[in-house]
Amino acid sequence: MDRVPILKIGDILLVSIQIDMEDQVALQLQEDLAERIVATGCHGVVIDISALDIVDSFVGRTLATIASISRVLDAETVVVGMRPAVAITLVELGLSLPGIRTALNVELGMELLARARDEGVNEDGDAEDEPGTPAVPAP
Amino acid sequence: MDRVPILKIGDILLVSIQIDMEDQVALQLQEDLAERIVATGCHGVVIDISALDIVDSFVGRTLATIASISRVLDAETVVVGMRPAVAITLVELGLSLPGIRTALNVELGMELLARARDEGVNEDGDAEDEPGTPAVPAP
């Protein structure tokens, strides 16, 4: 019954991963996080991995899946706190975590999300005039 | 080498306890936290125990020790996220966590610390006039 707690701080959900990411834990986290995003309407997810000594391909894939699920639910994900040794090993393994935003620590991650949100709002405002997304007239 | 990560968010240090509080883990956390309080100058510590199924007398004592160490270093501690079943068991065991502030979740804990800080500043202002703390004249 190992479960990673999800903490809500303002508009952001914070996850501090400290236990080994086994299959069941990863699936449970994905499910819990999706439910919390919907329940709270949060627009950002910060995942702290400063406690992890090793990030293998499974953990990398789990993080990517979480980021994708969050994106579908209109929340941006930032992975923070990666140790230098973990970064080196990841790249040596050929894993560069594509599609995952990173920041040095929780504070910088939260700033990044706040900035991304502001820019996103502006982009949405401009998007109305783009030719690629024409308004569908009601039948 | 199990270590509980300490996350800095603004003026607050956040600790999410997810692993069993064995002797070594508890000692390491006390040491890390004291060092981080001094290094960052933070005035608040929030300890989330929502992942804990059981809080026994050792964990209770550890939390009390952390709160005392923090207080000596001019930081207030709030324990948050206690499960209802944990609260019931604690009181049944005769442990009511004296000297530890609690709040329902991280957000309310951070609010409590912000409020306590504001009041503390005012109290300090008044304290100068109190008879119990006379200024010691330089020899």
Coordinates of C-alpha atoms in Angstrom, one line a residue:
Chain A
M1 CA 0.0 0.0 0.0
D2 CA 2.9 2.4 -0.7
R3 CA 1.5 5.6 -2.1
V4 CA 3.2 8.8 -3.0
P5 CA 1.3 11.8 -1.3
I6 CA 0.3 14.7 -3.5
L7 CA 0.4 18.1 -1.8
K8 CA -1.6 21.1 -3.0
I9 CA 0.1 24.5 -2.7
G10 CA -1.9 27.3 -4.3
D11 CA -2.5 26.4 -8.0
I12 CA 0.2 23.7 -7.9
L13 CA 0.3 20.0 -7.0
L14 CA 3.6 19.0 -5.5
V15 CA 4.8 15.4 -5.5
S16 CA 8.0 14.4 -3.7
I17 CA 9.1 11.0 -4.9
Q18 CA 11.1 9.1 -2.2
I19 CA 10.2 5.5 -2.6
D20 CA 11.2 3.1 -5.4
M21 CA 9.1 3.5 -8.4
E22 CA 7.7 0.0 -8.8
D23 CA 5.0 -0.7 -11.3
Q24 CA 2.1 -0.5 -8.8
V25 CA 3.4 2.7 -7.2
A26 CA 3.8 4.4 -10.6
L27 CA 0.3 3.4 -11.7
Q28 CA -1.2 4.5 -8.5
L29 CA 0.6 7.9 -8.7
Q30 CA -0.6 8.5 -12.3
E31 CA -4.2 7.7 -11.2
D32 CA -4.1 9.8 -8.0
L33 CA -2.5 12.7 -9.8
A34 CA -5.1 12.7 -12.6
E35 CA -7.9 12.6 -10.0
R36 CA -6.4 15.5 -8.0
I37 CA -5.8 17.6 -11.1
V38 CA -9.5 17.2 -12.0
A39 CA -10.7 17.6 -8.4
T40 CA -8.6 20.8 -7.7
G41 CA -8.4 22.4 -11.1
C42 CA -4.7 22.9 -10.6
H43 CA -2.7 24.0 -13.6
G44 CA 0.7 22.9 -12.6
V45 CA 2.5 19.8 -11.3
V46 CA 5.9 19.8 -9.7
I47 CA 7.7 16.5 -9.2
D48 CA 10.7 16.5 -6.9
I49 CA 13.1 13.7 -7.5
S50 CA 15.9 15.0 -5.2
A51 CA 15.6 11.8 -3.1
L52 CA 16.3 9.5 -6.1
D53 CA 19.8 8.1 -6.5
I54 CA 18.9 6.4 -9.8
V55 CA 16.5 7.3 -12.5
D56 CA 16.3 4.4 -15.0
S57 CA 14.3 4.1 -18.2
F58 CA 11.2 3.0 -16.3
V59 CA 11.2 6.0 -14.0
G60 CA 11.9 8.2 -17.1
R61 CA 8.9 6.7 -18.9
T62 CA 6.7 7.1 -15.8
L63 CA 7.6 10.8 -15.6
A64 CA 6.9 11.3 -19.3
T65 CA 3.5 9.5 -18.9
I66 CA 2.6 11.7 -16.0
A67 CA 3.5 14.8 -18.0
S68 CA 1.4 13.7 -20.9
I69 CA -1.6 12.9 -18.7
S70 CA -1.3 16.2 -17.0
R71 CA -1.1 18.0 -20.3
V72 CA -4.3 16.4 -21.5
L73 CA -5.9 17.7 -18.3
D74 CA -4.5 21.2 -18.9
A75 CA -1.8 21.1 -16.4
E76 CA 1.9 21.6 -17.0
T77 CA 4.5 19.3 -15.4
V78 CA 8.0 20.3 -14.2
V79 CA 10.5 17.8 -12.8
V80 CA 12.8 19.4 -10.2
G81 CA 15.7 18.5 -7.9
M82 CA 17.6 16.1 -10.2
R83 CA 21.0 15.3 -8.8
P84 CA 24.0 16.0 -10.9
A85 CA 25.0 12.3 -11.0
V86 CA 21.5 11.3 -12.1
A87 CA 21.6 13.8 -15.0
I88 CA 25.0 12.4 -16.1
T89 CA 23.9 8.8 -15.9
L90 CA 20.6 9.6 -17.7
V91 CA 22.4 11.2 -20.7
E92 CA 25.0 8.4 -20.7
L93 CA 22.1 5.9 -20.9
G94 CA 20.8 7.8 -23.9
L95 CA 17.7 9.1 -21.9
S96 CA 17.3 12.8 -22.1
L97 CA 13.7 12.9 -20.9
P98 CA 12.2 14.4 -24.0
G99 CA 9.0 16.4 -23.5
I100 CA 9.7 16.9 -19.8
R101 CA 10.4 20.3 -18.4
T102 CA 13.0 20.5 -15.6
A103 CA 14.1 23.1 -13.1
L104 CA 16.7 23.1 -10.4
N105 CA 14.5 23.2 -7.4
V106 CA 10.9 23.5 -6.3
E107 CA 10.9 27.2 -6.1
L108 CA 12.3 27.6 -9.7
G109 CA 9.9 25.0 -10.9
M110 CA 6.9 26.9 -9.4
E111 CA 8.2 30.1 -11.1
L112 CA 8.5 28.3 -14.4
L113 CA 4.9 27.1 -14.1
A114 CA 3.7 30.6 -13.2
R115 CA 5.5 32.1 -16.2
A116 CA 4.4 29.3 -18.6
R117 CA 0.8 29.9 -17.4
D118 CA 1.0 33.6 -18.2
E119 CA 2.4 33.0 -21.6
G120 CA -0.2 30.3 -22.2
V121 CA -3.0 32.7 -21.5
N122 CA -1.5 35.1 -24.0
E123 CA -1.1 32.4 -26.6
D124 CA -4.7 31.4 -26.1
G125 CA -5.8 34.9 -26.7
D126 CA -3.9 35.1 -30.0
A127 CA -5.0 31.6 -31.1
E128 CA -8.5 32.9 -31.8
D129 CA -7.2 34.7 -34.9
E130 CA -5.1 31.8 -36.2
P131 CA -6.2 30.4 -39.5
G132 CA -5.5 26.8 -38.4
T133 CA -8.4 26.8 -35.8
P134 CA -11.5 28.1 -37.5
A135 CA -14.6 28.5 -35.4
V136 CA -17.1 25.7 -36.3
P137 CA -20.5 27.2 -36.9
A138 CA -23.4 25.6 -35.1
P139 CA -25.4 23.4 -37.4
Chain B
M1 CA 21.3 6.0 2.9
D2 CA 17.6 6.8 3.2
R3 CA 17.2 10.5 3.6
V4 CA 14.1 12.7 3.8
P5 CA 14.4 15.6 1.3
I6 CA 13.8 19.1 2.5
L7 CA 12.1 21.4 0.0
K8 CA 12.3 25.2 0.3
I9 CA 9.2 27.2 -0.8
G10 CA 9.5 30.9 -0.1
D11 CA 10.2 31.4 3.6
I12 CA 9.2 27.8 4.5
L13 CA 10.9 24.4 4.5
L14 CA 8.6 21.6 3.6
V15 CA 9.3 18.0 4.6
S16 CA 7.1 15.1 3.4
I17 CA 7.7 12.1 5.4
Q18 CA 7.1 8.9 3.5
I19 CA 9.5 6.4 4.8
D20 CA 9.7 4.6 8.1
M21 CA 11.1 6.8 10.8
E22 CA 14.0 4.6 12.0
D23 CA 16.6 6.0 14.4
Q24 CA 19.1 6.9 11.7
V25 CA 16.5 8.5 9.4
A26 CA 15.1 10.6 12.3
L27 CA 18.6 11.7 13.4
Q28 CA 19.6 12.6 9.8
L29 CA 16.4 14.6 9.3
Q30 CA 17.0 16.6 12.5
E31 CA 20.5 17.4 11.4
D32 CA 19.6 18.2 7.8
L33 CA 16.7 20.4 8.9
A34 CA 18.8 22.3 11.5
E35 CA 21.4 23.0 8.8
R36 CA 18.9 24.1 6.2
I37 CA 17.2 26.5 8.7
V38 CA 20.5 28.1 9.4
A39 CA 21.6 28.1 5.7
T40 CA 18.3 29.6 4.4
G41 CA 17.1 31.7 7.3
C42 CA 13.6 30.2 6.9
H43 CA 11.2 30.9 9.7
G44 CA 8.8 28.1 9.2
V45 CA 8.9 24.3 8.9
V46 CA 5.9 22.3 7.5
I47 CA 6.1 18.5 8.1
D48 CA 3.6 16.5 6.1
I49 CA 2.7 13.1 7.5
S50 CA -0.2 12.2 5.2
A51 CA 1.8 9.2 4.0
L52 CA 2.1 7.7 7.4
D53 CA -0.3 4.9 8.5
I54 CA 1.1 4.8 12.0
V55 CA 2.5 7.5 14.3
D56 CA 4.0 5.8 17.3
S57 CA 5.6 7.3 20.4
F58 CA 9.0 7.4 18.6
V59 CA 7.7 9.3 15.7
G60 CA 5.8 11.6 18.1
R61 CA 9.0 12.2 20.0
T62 CA 11.0 12.9 16.8
L63 CA 8.4 15.4 15.7
A64 CA 8.6 17.1 19.1
T65 CA 12.4 17.2 19.0
I66 CA 12.3 18.7 15.5
A67 CA 9.9 21.4 16.6
S68 CA 12.1 22.2 19.6
I69 CA 15.3 22.4 17.5
S70 CA 13.5 24.6 15.0
R71 CA 12.2 26.9 17.8
V72 CA 15.7 27.4 19.1
L73 CA 16.7 28.4 15.6
D74 CA 13.8 30.9 15.4
A75 CA 11.6 28.7 13.1
E76 CA 8.0 27.6 13.9
T77 CA 7.0 24.0 13.1
V78 CA 3.6 22.8 11.9
V79 CA 2.7 19.1 11.4
V80 CA 0.1 18.7 8.6
G81 CA -1.9 16.0 6.9
M82 CA -2.5 13.7 9.8
R83 CA -5.0 10.9 8.9
P84 CA -8.1 10.6 11.0
A85 CA -7.2 7.1 12.0
V86 CA -3.8 8.3 13.1
A87 CA -5.2 11.0 15.3
I88 CA -7.6 8.5 17.0
T89 CA -4.8 6.0 17.6
L90 CA -2.5 8.7 19.0
V91 CA -5.0 9.9 21.5
E92 CA -6.0 6.3 22.5
L93 CA -2.3 5.7 23.1
G94 CA -2.2 8.8 25.4
L95 CA -0.1 10.7 22.9
S96 CA -1.5 14.1 22.1
L97 CA 1.7 15.7 20.6
P98 CA 2.1 18.5 23.2
G99 CA 4.0 21.5 21.9
I100 CA 3.4 20.6 18.3
R101 CA 1.1 22.8 16.1
T102 CA -1.0 21.0 13.6
A103 CA -3.0 22.0 10.5
L104 CA -5.2 20.0 8.1
N105 CA -3.0 20.3 5.0
V106 CA 0.1 22.0 3.7
E107 CA -1.8 25.2 2.5
L108 CA -3.4 25.7 5.9
G109 CA -0.1 25.0 7.6
M110 CA 1.6 27.7 5.5
E111 CA -1.2 30.1 6.4
L112 CA -0.8 29.3 10.1
L113 CA 2.9 30.0 9.9
A114 CA 2.4 33.3 8.0
R115 CA -0.1 34.4 10.7
A116 CA 2.1 33.2 13.6
R117 CA 5.0 35.2 12.0
D118 CA 3.0 38.4 11.8
E119 CA 1.8 38.0 15.4
G120 CA 5.3 37.1 16.5
V121 CA 6.7 40.3 15.0
N122 CA 4.1 42.3 16.9
E123 CA 4.9 40.4 20.2
D124 CA 8.6 41.1 19.7
G125 CA 7.7 44.8 19.4
D126 CA 5.8 44.8 22.6
A127 CA 8.3 42.6 24.4
E128 CA 10.8 45.5 24.7
D129 CA 8.6 47.1 27.3
E130 CA 8.1 43.9 29.4
P131 CA 9.6 43.9 32.9
G132 CA 10.7 40.2 32.6
T133 CA 13.3 40.9 30.0
P134 CA 15.4 43.9 31.1
A135 CA 18.1 45.0 28.8
V136 CA 21.5 44.0 30.1
P137 CA 23.8 47.1 30.3
A138 CA 27.2 46.7 28.8
P139 CA 29.9 46.3 31.5

